[in-house]
Amino acid sequence: MYKRKDRRLDEPREMDAKVGIIKRADGSAMFKMGNTIALAAVYGPRNLYPKFMQNPEKGILRVNYNMFSFSVSERIRPGPSRRSKEISLVSENALLSCLNLEEFPNSVIDVYIEILQADAGTRCAGICAASMALADAGIPMRDLVSAVSVGKVGDAIVVDLDKSEEDYEEGSTDMPVAMMPRNGKISLLQMDGNMSKEDIKKALDLARNTCNKIYELQKKTLKEKYMGEVENE
Amino acid sequence: MNNISKEYLLSLLQKGLRLDGRKLDEYREVELELNVSKNAEGSARVKLGNTEVIVGVKLEVGTPFPDMPDEGSIIVNAELLPLSNPDFESGPPNSQSIELARVVDRGIRESKALDFKKLCIVEGEKVWLVLIDIYSINDEGNLQDAASLAAMAALIQAKIPKYDGNKVDYNEHSEKLPLVRKPVECTVIKIGENFIVDPIKEEEVFIDSRLTVAVIEDGNICAMQKGGEKALSIEDVEKMIEIAIEKTKELRKKL
Amino acid sequence: MGKILVEDKSIAVPGEILAEGMDFLPAGGVFRENDKIIASQIGIVNIDNRLVKLIPLNGRYNPKRGDMVIGDVVNITFNGWVIDIGCTNFAVLPVRDATSDFIDKGEDLSRYYGFKDIVVAKISNVSKTNMIDLTMKGPGLMKIKGGMLIDATPSRVPRIIGKQGSMISLLKERTGCKIIVGQNGKVWIKGESFESEKKAVDAIKMINNLAHTTGLTDKISEFLGGSENVQKEG
């Protein structure tokens, strides 16, 4: 049975979060999962140009995911890649499910996710940061969004895979999941590897539990920032 | 976020006042943090007040330029991220980010801060290329100085990865980079007849001209770049160089 | 029959269930899902009998008819001015609502309000698609000259004004500045000197950041120190 050295199989890595770190943005946040660090900034709702892209019935959400060239061991050439474009798209869908874009006709909400340091789970950290940034920007949301990767490493079902587990020689399956905590609905689901449907069910339950823990951290971080402005004497 | 007119700003500057209460030749609080991105060979975050820039250094094995077969080199790239400023757009580097990168490059290259010969692995075949990537995180003015300070700090902190002749092992690092000099850049701004340093966003709008000066420890200048639409007199340039030499002494202490 | 799940005056984040039961009615900043009332922004919970609402702690200004706002002219068209009041959409000031003077057809509109001029106006209408109309006809509405314009968070405006204007009176008295606070969070300050203006700006930034603290008036009073020599305007 695959074993981890420094945590249980159902235990995520140590996490940390901060809000309001980029002052020029309308909302911003940092989310750290183990050695993966994601920054997110939100600008909007703002006017969308060119004008022909405007939709008089509802607004648009644009998510841009990008990794710093030095965020990984082998430098990534700056600029979008097919991978980053795909991750931008699925992240956009993950966040869309918590927004009511009909409230922002003709406008755009821009979300920028930057990965400062990568050790797997970057799109999940990015979504956790982005959903906090949206709340920090005061954009009406139906719920926050929490995300974590689950999967199988060797023969064990695990949560929050790090890079060494993603690359595990004897086989590994990686399944990023994003969820809205209140009703447990999934807004991002991807998978690559090889898993039975029973294992997938177990992994999804594990994802739900972990997302609830992540939600508590997101909630606490958001409240603390604004609490600092609401002390009671 | 102020709706300031140029006349108002000039009237303040003439009295020796800045919008945020600083003196004309005063920098905002400088914060420097090293090793902010652990997969980089070296990295640093610099904050000038609320302006924030992160720079990472990666090393790769490459082929030397044909006319310098026993020398490694640096390649500097700057990304002015839309995350840092509502007016920045996604896309390939524009002229602003290219200028920023090239000015940082010249400061390091012309000062011969790095002993390029010591970056040679096999003459004529393999050398170390030092890739310096600059990312703006929050733009409240003066990205240039923040970027060049962070680049220098990242270089000082950086270590060379192990190379067995075939493959680079990024998990093992040996000695630091062969740094022999520490150039520091200071951008001096002229608005009307006033000279200021470290402009905030509200001041940058009214720049008549600017001069970025890279200064080495012995007080010599190794690179300069004039920007802005208005011309400068020789006296202006001399004055701005004086200011830069003074200010870079202070900034260098942070490294 | 229903339940309140959070404390009155506590902070809630989006998605938090504030109350359960059809007895409760959602007011602002919240929405109903089945029988639950849920926060849609970060804000302070406000429970008044059966009305559950949330006072947002951030977010853009939500334009409302009748609000007094401050903005700057960003464009002049043939039939009015386009004004930036900090909303996603720019607001429009039509010629007929610009002034009680009679404006001839074809007149140069920039004679009245020019590019980058700052105006204090009132919202006369907000359409369903958030198109905003302004009027300058009314008491206290005018073009303003000089001074500084700063951005405060719209939800903090009531605090900057204070109960019956107590906070803004304190600010004016102690700094000797003219101060106008727009509901859109834009605050105009004009004083006799840069120092007095800066004092007012810093005080307002303090209020903005500590809006929901108790004892704020004392803190601001302490920060402002004694009163400036006030020159009463004629």
XYZ file of C-alpha atoms in Angstrom:
722
model
C 0.000 0.000 0.000
C 1.398 3.370 -1.007
C 2.354 5.379 2.073
C 3.100 9.029 2.554
C 6.053 10.205 4.606
C 4.677 13.318 6.185
C 0.877 13.096 6.135
C -2.049 10.701 5.934
C -3.503 9.624 2.630
C -6.682 11.572 3.320
C -4.857 14.650 4.554
C -4.208 17.662 2.333
C -0.943 19.582 2.520
C -0.608 22.555 4.806
C -2.555 25.500 3.482
C -2.414 29.249 3.820
C -4.447 32.095 2.366
C -4.362 35.899 2.233
C -6.768 38.438 0.827
C -6.336 41.944 -0.582
C -2.657 41.558 -1.475
C -2.778 43.438 -4.782
C -4.015 46.913 -4.038
C -4.754 48.060 -7.570
C -7.073 45.161 -8.208
C -10.742 45.269 -7.203
C -10.181 42.028 -5.345
C -7.186 39.751 -4.830
C -6.023 36.717 -2.920
C -3.151 34.279 -2.460
C -3.709 30.578 -1.829
C -0.980 28.145 -0.836
C -1.282 24.341 -0.850
C 1.956 22.804 0.336
C 4.553 24.214 -2.049
C 2.074 25.393 -4.640
C 1.387 29.132 -4.482
C -1.314 30.817 -6.565
C -2.100 34.537 -6.827
C -5.404 35.796 -8.151
C -6.645 39.276 -8.999
C -10.095 40.416 -10.118
C -10.877 43.520 -12.144
C -14.512 44.286 -12.724
C -17.215 44.463 -13.512
C -15.829 46.833 -16.087
C -16.657 47.899 -19.583
C -15.928 45.325 -22.216
C -14.049 46.368 -25.344
C -14.280 45.894 -28.241
C -17.915 46.885 -28.066
C -19.125 44.202 -30.408
C -18.205 41.634 -27.780
C -20.628 43.173 -25.304
C -23.711 41.160 -24.455
C -26.721 43.271 -23.490
C -28.236 40.361 -21.614
C -25.403 39.329 -19.420
C -21.819 39.939 -18.538
C -18.766 37.901 -19.410
C -16.271 36.225 -17.145
C -12.718 36.001 -18.492
C -10.232 33.865 -16.641
C -6.558 33.920 -17.540
C -4.346 31.266 -15.958
C -0.595 31.665 -16.292
C 2.488 30.174 -14.673
C 5.616 32.145 -13.854
C 8.511 30.920 -15.948
C 10.470 30.012 -12.829
C 7.564 28.421 -10.966
C 8.778 24.965 -12.015
C 12.164 23.281 -12.219
C 12.507 23.473 -15.991
C 11.787 27.037 -17.042
C 8.570 27.660 -18.972
C 8.760 30.145 -21.833
C 6.560 33.114 -20.909
C 3.302 33.369 -22.790
C 0.176 31.280 -23.168
C 0.390 27.608 -23.991
C -2.235 25.093 -24.977
C -2.207 23.810 -21.430
C -2.663 27.240 -19.876
C -5.506 28.037 -22.274
C -7.299 24.843 -21.345
C -6.847 25.469 -17.650
C -8.133 29.026 -18.129
C -11.262 27.626 -19.720
C -12.055 24.972 -17.109
C -11.294 27.445 -14.314
C -13.680 29.898 -15.934
C -16.425 27.294 -15.934
C -15.638 26.403 -12.350
C -16.180 29.997 -11.257
C -19.117 30.729 -13.568
C -21.368 28.396 -11.651
C -21.276 30.680 -8.623
C -21.929 33.946 -10.458
C -25.098 35.540 -11.838
C -23.805 37.219 -14.941
C -27.253 38.605 -15.810
C -26.558 41.239 -13.158
C -23.730 42.705 -15.258
C -24.942 43.286 -18.797
C -22.395 44.645 -21.251
C -19.545 44.216 -18.845
C -16.684 41.875 -18.136
C -15.182 40.467 -14.970
C -11.511 39.702 -15.531
C -9.862 37.123 -13.294
C -6.098 36.661 -13.507
C -4.521 33.604 -11.917
C -0.730 33.491 -11.664
C 1.200 30.523 -10.323
C 4.237 31.745 -8.432
C 5.501 28.316 -7.351
C 4.262 24.941 -8.588
C 4.186 21.547 -6.894
C 1.069 20.076 -8.539
C -2.498 21.134 -7.839
C -1.974 24.533 -9.442
C -5.375 24.829 -11.056
C -7.034 23.962 -7.755
C -4.989 26.501 -5.805
C -5.775 29.010 -8.535
C -9.507 28.454 -8.242
C -9.412 28.711 -4.457
C -7.566 32.015 -4.763
C -9.809 33.280 -7.554
C -13.015 32.625 -5.669
C -11.684 34.547 -2.672
C -10.609 37.372 -4.958
C -14.111 37.569 -6.431
C -15.577 37.857 -2.923
C -12.932 40.462 -2.050
C -14.018 42.462 -5.095
C -17.572 42.562 -3.807
C -18.973 40.651 -6.764
C -22.261 38.984 -5.805
C -21.766 35.207 -5.635
C -24.038 32.284 -4.899
C -21.253 30.555 -2.981
C -17.490 30.418 -2.749
C -15.679 27.751 -4.759
C -13.176 25.356 -3.215
C -10.961 22.983 -5.167
C -8.502 20.187 -4.535
C -7.072 17.303 -6.493
C -7.808 13.734 -5.502
C -6.746 10.503 -7.114
C -4.876 7.276 -6.804
C -1.176 6.865 -6.208
C -0.090 3.279 -6.640
C -2.957 1.470 -4.924
C -4.007 4.178 -2.488
C -6.752 6.773 -2.840
C -5.315 10.113 -1.832
C -6.115 13.779 -1.621
C -3.959 16.726 -2.737
C -1.276 15.053 -4.806
C 2.118 16.719 -4.953
C 4.397 16.562 -7.991
C 6.230 13.435 -6.878
C 2.867 11.672 -6.535
C 1.670 12.879 -9.934
C 4.866 11.426 -11.404
C 4.778 8.232 -9.313
C 6.412 5.511 -11.369
C 4.033 2.730 -10.476
C 1.104 4.706 -11.784
C -0.955 7.583 -10.573
C -4.329 9.107 -11.365
C -4.926 12.790 -10.882
C -8.443 14.180 -10.564
C -8.854 17.905 -9.878
C -12.276 18.733 -8.407
C -13.857 22.116 -7.717
C -16.959 22.332 -5.569
C -19.395 24.835 -4.192
C -19.398 23.998 -0.480
C -23.038 24.651 0.417
C -24.636 22.098 -1.856
C -21.580 20.050 -2.798
C -22.107 20.653 -6.510
C -19.093 20.054 -8.709
C -18.056 22.825 -11.093
C -14.722 21.434 -12.276
C -13.884 17.799 -12.866
C -11.006 16.405 -14.840
C -9.167 13.177 -14.654
C -6.280 11.385 -16.202
C -5.103 7.937 -15.228
C -6.885 4.691 -14.559
C -9.462 4.225 -11.822
C -12.506 2.034 -11.196
C -15.843 3.719 -10.691
C -15.879 2.641 -7.057
C -12.551 4.319 -6.525
C -13.824 7.430 -8.216
C -16.758 7.523 -5.824
C -14.414 7.205 -2.844
C -12.187 9.884 -4.244
C -15.090 12.267 -4.795
C -16.231 11.795 -1.200
C -12.704 12.571 -0.099
C -12.772 15.663 -2.307
C -15.988 16.826 -0.684
C -14.580 16.480 2.816
C -11.412 18.307 1.921
C -13.239 21.063 0.074
C -15.239 21.676 3.235
C -11.986 22.156 5.149
C -10.685 24.470 2.445
C -13.913 26.430 2.623
C -13.399 26.989 6.343
C -9.965 28.464 5.635
C -11.299 30.667 2.837
C -14.140 31.878 5.037
C -11.847 32.552 7.986
C -9.354 34.471 5.850
C -12.043 36.647 4.284
C -13.661 37.391 7.624
C -10.354 38.241 9.244
C -9.469 40.813 6.652
C -12.729 42.632 7.121
C -12.787 41.946 10.846
C -9.626 43.972 11.172
C -11.897 46.775 10.099
C -14.663 45.747 12.433
C -12.959 45.312 15.808
C -15.174 45.477 18.795
C -14.032 47.646 21.626
C -6.970 57.778 -7.136
C -6.795 61.520 -6.971
C -7.998 63.855 -9.657
C -4.965 66.057 -9.564
C -4.125 68.643 -12.190
C -0.584 69.223 -13.356
C -0.725 72.807 -12.107
C -1.637 71.602 -8.636
C 1.161 69.037 -8.636
C 3.684 71.630 -9.815
C 2.611 74.055 -7.117
C 3.235 71.352 -4.523
C 6.575 70.321 -5.995
C 7.751 73.898 -6.019
C 7.188 73.926 -2.276
C 9.191 70.708 -1.954
C 6.103 68.595 -1.264
C 4.874 65.371 -2.816
C 1.276 64.130 -2.929
C 1.989 61.514 -0.293
C 3.978 63.832 1.934
C 7.449 62.634 0.860
C 10.341 64.920 0.017
C 11.333 65.325 -3.610
C 14.308 62.985 -3.300
C 12.725 60.448 -0.987
C 11.981 56.821 -1.874
C 8.982 55.040 -0.427
C 9.640 52.267 2.061
C 11.770 49.590 0.399
C 11.022 45.965 1.269
C 13.094 43.104 -0.049
C 12.305 39.423 0.398
C 14.482 36.633 -0.983
C 13.684 33.132 -2.185
C 10.012 33.712 -2.799
C 9.807 31.016 -5.468
C 11.690 27.865 -4.584
C 11.951 26.261 -8.016
C 13.894 29.234 -9.286
C 17.666 29.247 -8.918
C 17.199 32.587 -7.190
C 14.229 34.864 -6.651
C 13.297 38.088 -4.928
C 10.299 40.280 -4.235
C 10.776 44.045 -3.979
C 8.164 46.476 -2.711
C 8.565 50.215 -3.134
C 5.642 51.353 -1.031
C 2.776 49.441 -2.649
C 4.524 48.826 -5.957
C 5.510 45.156 -6.027
C 7.707 43.229 -8.457
C 8.888 39.600 -8.303
C 11.957 38.440 -10.221
C 13.133 34.872 -10.713
C 16.419 33.598 -12.093
C 16.712 30.276 -13.927
C 19.845 28.789 -15.391
C 19.930 26.770 -18.608
C 22.748 25.254 -20.595
C 22.965 26.798 -24.040
C 25.346 27.451 -26.897
C 27.504 30.569 -26.700
C 27.365 33.386 -29.234
C 29.866 32.682 -32.038
C 31.847 35.853 -31.330
C 32.076 35.087 -27.589
C 32.667 31.334 -27.435
C 33.912 31.278 -23.845
C 31.214 33.422 -22.268
C 27.815 32.750 -20.788
C 25.161 35.434 -20.894
C 21.965 36.838 -19.438
C 18.547 37.105 -21.050
C 16.135 39.499 -19.361
C 12.399 39.361 -19.934
C 9.705 41.468 -18.306
C 6.001 40.698 -18.101
C 3.810 43.644 -17.169
C 0.977 41.479 -15.915
C -2.609 42.691 -16.337
C -3.011 41.488 -12.752
C -0.937 44.437 -11.590
C -2.640 47.335 -13.352
C -6.151 47.698 -14.803
C -4.674 49.343 -17.907
C -2.320 46.478 -18.780
C -3.568 44.068 -21.408
C -2.829 40.406 -21.898
C -0.552 39.635 -24.774
C 3.063 39.538 -25.870
C 5.451 42.094 -24.336
C 4.714 45.612 -25.543
C 7.262 48.386 -25.913
C 6.937 49.415 -22.264
C 7.840 45.972 -20.968
C 10.550 45.515 -23.572
C 12.166 48.809 -22.598
C 11.978 47.917 -18.912
C 13.677 44.571 -19.541
C 16.368 45.968 -21.799
C 17.259 48.748 -19.346
C 17.608 46.217 -16.527
C 19.696 44.068 -18.901
C 22.067 46.901 -19.746
C 22.600 47.753 -16.095
C 23.739 44.211 -15.395
C 25.584 43.609 -18.655
C 27.493 46.856 -19.026
C 28.616 46.877 -15.404
C 30.046 43.405 -16.026
C 28.331 42.401 -12.808
C 28.539 38.756 -13.799
C 31.861 37.265 -14.846
C 30.574 35.714 -18.047
C 33.763 33.768 -18.575
C 33.115 31.853 -15.362
C 29.785 30.794 -16.847
C 31.568 28.865 -19.576
C 31.194 25.078 -19.407
C 32.805 23.887 -22.620
C 34.343 26.585 -24.781
C 32.579 27.022 -28.067
C 29.918 24.484 -27.119
C 28.197 24.941 -23.789
C 27.726 27.877 -21.497
C 25.343 28.832 -18.725
C 22.562 31.150 -19.772
C 21.108 33.176 -16.917
C 17.424 33.832 -17.584
C 16.034 36.708 -15.566
C 12.245 36.958 -15.618
C 10.541 40.031 -14.185
C 6.873 40.029 -13.192
C 4.924 43.077 -12.024
C 2.525 42.235 -9.210
C 1.144 45.657 -8.248
C 1.888 48.812 -10.214
C 1.734 51.985 -8.143
C 4.563 53.643 -9.999
C 8.274 53.106 -10.634
C 8.276 49.515 -11.810
C 11.692 50.143 -13.375
C 13.615 50.667 -10.139
C 11.721 47.921 -8.330
C 12.491 45.503 -11.168
C 16.176 46.237 -11.339
C 16.616 45.986 -7.567
C 14.735 42.681 -7.471
C 16.773 41.350 -10.395
C 20.009 42.169 -8.610
C 18.773 40.601 -5.368
C 17.704 37.436 -7.189
C 21.114 37.184 -8.859
C 22.902 37.588 -5.536
C 20.810 34.843 -3.997
C 21.009 32.466 -6.987
C 22.983 29.220 -7.067
C 24.167 27.228 -10.063
C 22.473 23.841 -10.552
C 24.528 20.698 -11.025
C 25.366 19.720 -14.587
C 26.879 16.326 -15.408
C 27.702 17.142 -19.014
C 24.403 15.840 -20.275
C 21.532 16.944 -18.122
C 20.968 19.699 -15.587
C 19.922 18.481 -12.144
C 17.729 21.222 -10.748
C 17.444 19.455 -7.432
C 21.084 20.022 -6.600
C 22.804 23.357 -6.515
C 26.434 24.188 -5.942
C 28.052 27.572 -5.797
C 26.601 31.012 -6.225
C 26.769 32.970 -9.457
C 30.088 34.710 -10.234
C 28.947 38.193 -9.275
C 31.670 40.785 -9.066
C 29.680 43.984 -9.058
C 26.281 45.200 -7.909
C 24.827 47.855 -10.208
C 21.752 49.651 -8.900
C 19.346 51.676 -10.999
C 17.615 54.889 -10.044
C 15.087 56.639 -12.251
C 14.998 60.420 -11.830
C 11.908 62.241 -13.027
C 11.589 65.825 -14.235
C 8.184 67.516 -13.913
C 8.304 71.173 -14.842
C 11.570 72.330 -13.310
C 11.425 69.853 -10.435
C 13.343 66.632 -10.000
C 11.838 63.748 -8.050
C 12.565 60.074 -7.543
C 10.299 57.050 -7.100
C 7.110 58.452 -8.620
C 3.703 57.119 -7.605
C 1.094 56.432 -10.257
C -0.497 59.863 -9.904
C 2.879 61.518 -10.534
C 3.882 59.255 -13.414
C 1.035 60.681 -15.479
C 2.726 64.083 -15.503
C 6.305 63.091 -16.247
C 7.953 65.500 -18.687
C 11.109 63.450 -18.933
C 12.915 60.738 -17.016
C 16.419 59.415 -16.824
C 17.197 55.933 -15.532
C 20.803 55.736 -14.382
C 22.597 52.520 -13.454
C 25.390 53.163 -10.954
C 28.158 50.833 -9.813
C 29.789 50.738 -6.394
C 32.670 53.021 -7.380
C 30.217 55.741 -8.367
C 30.683 55.266 -12.099
C 27.722 55.052 -14.428
C 27.329 51.982 -16.591
C 24.014 52.597 -18.308
C 21.495 55.345 -18.907
C 18.137 55.636 -20.555
C 16.207 58.823 -21.178
C 12.447 58.624 -21.540
C 9.554 61.051 -21.733
C 8.522 63.530 -24.365
C 10.410 66.635 -23.297
C 14.074 67.356 -23.846
C 16.714 67.687 -21.127
C 19.516 70.222 -20.886
C 23.067 69.142 -20.099
C 22.666 70.686 -16.636
C 19.510 68.666 -16.134
C 21.325 65.474 -17.004
C 24.213 66.300 -14.684
C 21.825 67.065 -11.863
C 19.888 63.857 -12.423
C 23.082 61.806 -12.433
C 24.063 63.392 -9.103
C 20.716 62.460 -7.608
C 20.972 58.912 -8.938
C 24.448 58.410 -7.483
C 23.176 59.544 -4.071
C 20.042 57.451 -4.126
C 21.631 54.257 -5.395
C 23.990 54.300 -2.422
C 20.954 53.984 -0.158
C 19.243 51.386 -2.318
C 22.375 49.252 -2.527
C 22.343 48.880 1.265
C 19.161 46.829 0.913
C 20.884 44.162 -1.141
C -41.081 28.760 12.585
C -37.770 29.491 10.949
C -34.304 29.912 12.390
C -31.672 32.619 12.282
C -28.333 30.916 11.893
C -25.950 33.785 12.475
C -25.623 36.649 14.911
C -26.932 40.052 14.057
C -24.042 42.387 13.147
C -21.668 39.503 12.449
C -19.691 39.252 9.211
C -20.893 36.847 6.565
C -19.210 35.648 3.377
C -20.902 34.723 0.091
C -22.763 31.439 0.275
C -23.308 31.513 4.033
C -26.791 30.529 5.144
C -28.138 33.343 7.292
C -31.656 32.141 8.008
C -33.963 29.250 7.323
C -37.696 29.421 6.910
C -40.177 31.142 4.671
C -41.054 33.656 7.407
C -37.923 35.568 6.672
C -37.731 38.041 3.861
C -34.552 38.777 1.905
C -33.693 42.453 1.672
C -30.396 43.699 0.153
C -27.151 41.794 -0.267
C -28.819 38.381 0.134
C -30.848 35.963 -1.962
C -33.277 33.184 -1.314
C -32.658 29.570 -2.239
C -35.599 27.314 -1.386
C -36.363 28.278 2.197
C -32.915 29.586 3.018
C -31.657 33.145 2.934
C -28.055 33.316 1.812
C -25.410 36.040 1.780
C -24.225 37.036 -1.664
C -21.342 39.315 -0.641
C -18.976 39.901 2.253
C -20.851 42.112 4.641
C -22.438 42.774 7.992
C -25.621 40.845 8.734
C -28.553 43.020 9.636
C -31.668 41.392 11.057
C -34.699 43.561 11.577
C -37.630 41.473 12.720
C -38.174 39.288 9.692
C -36.115 41.275 7.243
C -32.697 39.779 6.680
C -30.210 41.889 4.852
C -26.505 42.340 4.408
C -24.570 45.597 4.337
C -21.754 44.946 1.875
C -18.244 45.787 3.059
C -16.880 46.148 -0.463
C -17.987 46.261 -4.069
C -18.802 48.920 -6.603
C -21.345 51.615 -6.125
C -24.867 50.495 -6.966
C -26.475 53.496 -8.639
C -29.858 54.531 -7.189
C -32.254 57.211 -8.291
C -32.041 60.279 -6.075
C -28.457 59.685 -4.932
C -26.079 62.617 -5.012
C -22.844 61.620 -6.734
C -19.565 63.186 -7.798
C -17.955 62.439 -11.127
C -15.732 63.813 -13.832
C -16.499 64.619 -17.444
C -14.929 62.076 -19.772
C -16.652 62.988 -22.997
C -18.854 65.665 -24.552
C -21.387 64.640 -27.178
C -23.752 66.792 -29.181
C -26.551 66.391 -26.698
C -24.852 66.131 -23.365
C -21.914 65.017 -21.301
C -20.584 61.602 -20.377
C -19.589 61.423 -16.722
C -17.537 58.816 -14.896
C -19.074 58.171 -11.485
C -17.148 54.973 -10.812
C -19.743 52.525 -12.071
C -19.200 49.972 -14.807
C -21.188 52.211 -17.143
C -20.539 55.879 -17.539
C -23.439 58.165 -16.650
C -25.050 60.641 -19.006
C -25.935 64.251 -18.268
C -28.333 65.385 -21.003
C -28.278 69.031 -22.110
C -31.789 69.666 -20.852
C -30.835 68.710 -17.294
C -27.480 70.413 -17.195
C -28.348 73.830 -15.871
C -31.224 76.195 -15.349
C -29.703 78.439 -18.011
C -31.080 78.079 -21.479
C -28.617 76.335 -23.769
C -28.988 77.066 -27.478
C -28.833 74.310 -30.047
C -25.350 74.078 -31.459
C -23.775 75.880 -28.542
C -20.333 74.769 -27.468
C -21.188 72.550 -24.526
C -17.664 72.673 -23.100
C -18.421 76.254 -22.062
C -20.546 74.785 -19.298
C -18.688 71.638 -18.329
C -15.406 70.828 -19.945
C -13.344 67.705 -20.296
C -12.114 66.580 -16.853
C -14.328 69.025 -14.969
C -15.700 67.630 -11.741
C -19.409 67.896 -11.063
C -21.736 67.197 -8.169
C -24.893 65.758 -9.696
C -27.975 63.763 -8.817
C -29.064 60.484 -10.375
C -32.374 61.094 -12.083
C -32.864 57.621 -13.476
C -31.327 54.170 -13.641
C -32.607 51.918 -16.416
C -32.969 48.142 -16.240
C -29.692 47.726 -18.088
C -27.937 50.066 -15.639
C -27.820 53.105 -17.931
C -27.554 56.089 -15.608
C -29.017 59.556 -16.178
C -27.889 62.564 -14.195
C -29.272 65.997 -13.516
C -27.529 69.128 -12.310
C -30.731 70.983 -11.618
C -31.195 71.228 -7.895
C -29.750 72.670 -4.731
C -26.134 71.895 -4.030
C -25.510 70.511 -7.504
C -22.678 72.268 -9.253
C -19.332 72.147 -10.943
C -16.454 72.150 -8.473
C -13.050 73.680 -8.984
C -9.702 72.730 -7.586
C -9.258 70.592 -4.536
C -8.730 66.824 -4.441
C -11.012 63.966 -5.328
C -10.457 60.666 -3.545
C -12.178 57.288 -3.680
C -13.756 55.796 -0.586
C -15.664 52.500 -0.473
C -19.341 53.257 -1.240
C -20.563 51.164 1.672
C -18.574 53.351 4.079
C -20.182 56.587 2.977
C -22.748 56.609 5.796
C -19.872 56.407 8.255
C -17.982 59.228 6.640
C -21.064 61.398 6.868
C -21.974 60.178 10.344
C -25.266 60.352 12.252
C -26.954 63.551 11.153
C -23.730 64.628 9.533
C -21.756 64.523 12.770
C -18.589 62.981 11.308
C -18.379 65.205 8.276
C -18.973 68.265 10.456
C -16.098 67.183 12.674
C -13.849 66.793 9.654
C -14.787 70.175 8.238
C -14.331 71.945 11.529
C -10.982 70.440 12.403
C -9.387 70.756 8.986
C -11.068 73.888 7.748
C -11.725 72.149 4.442
C -14.774 72.111 2.241
C -15.833 68.490 1.907
C -18.509 66.953 -0.291
C -19.231 63.218 -0.048
C -20.927 61.514 -2.989
C -23.012 58.390 -2.430
C -20.777 56.769 -5.035
C -17.862 56.948 -2.639
C -16.110 59.868 -4.291
C -15.121 62.552 -1.810
C -14.076 66.072 -2.768
C -11.847 68.054 -0.434
C -10.668 71.600 -0.766
C -8.695 73.379 1.892
C -6.634 76.445 2.494
C -3.385 74.519 2.365
C -2.011 71.210 1.179
C -1.409 70.177 4.787
C -5.019 70.701 5.788
C -6.210 68.844 2.697
C -3.839 65.973 3.413
C -5.078 65.805 7.006
C -8.639 65.493 5.745
C -7.637 62.863 3.179
C -5.826 60.794 5.810
C -8.746 61.079 8.222
C -11.186 59.901 5.577
C -8.912 56.975 4.675
C -8.901 56.054 8.372
C -12.686 56.117 8.538
C -12.839 54.068 5.361
C -10.646 51.384 6.856
C -12.193 51.359 10.333
C -15.796 52.094 9.371
C -17.415 49.540 11.614
C -15.355 50.120 14.716
C -16.992 51.596 17.756
C -15.315 54.633 19.231
C -14.384 55.756 15.730
C -15.456 59.331 16.344
C -13.035 59.576 19.251
C -10.217 58.095 17.210
C -10.764 60.537 14.385
C -11.117 63.424 16.787
C -7.799 62.501 18.345
C -6.121 62.157 14.968
C -7.349 65.525 13.801
C -6.227 67.395 16.867
C -7.306 71.010 17.361
C -9.323 73.003 14.844
C -7.722 74.985 12.045
C -8.399 78.655 11.736
C -11.594 78.412 9.776
C -12.440 81.157 7.335
C -16.176 81.156 6.972
C -17.253 81.246 3.368
C -19.490 84.172 2.567
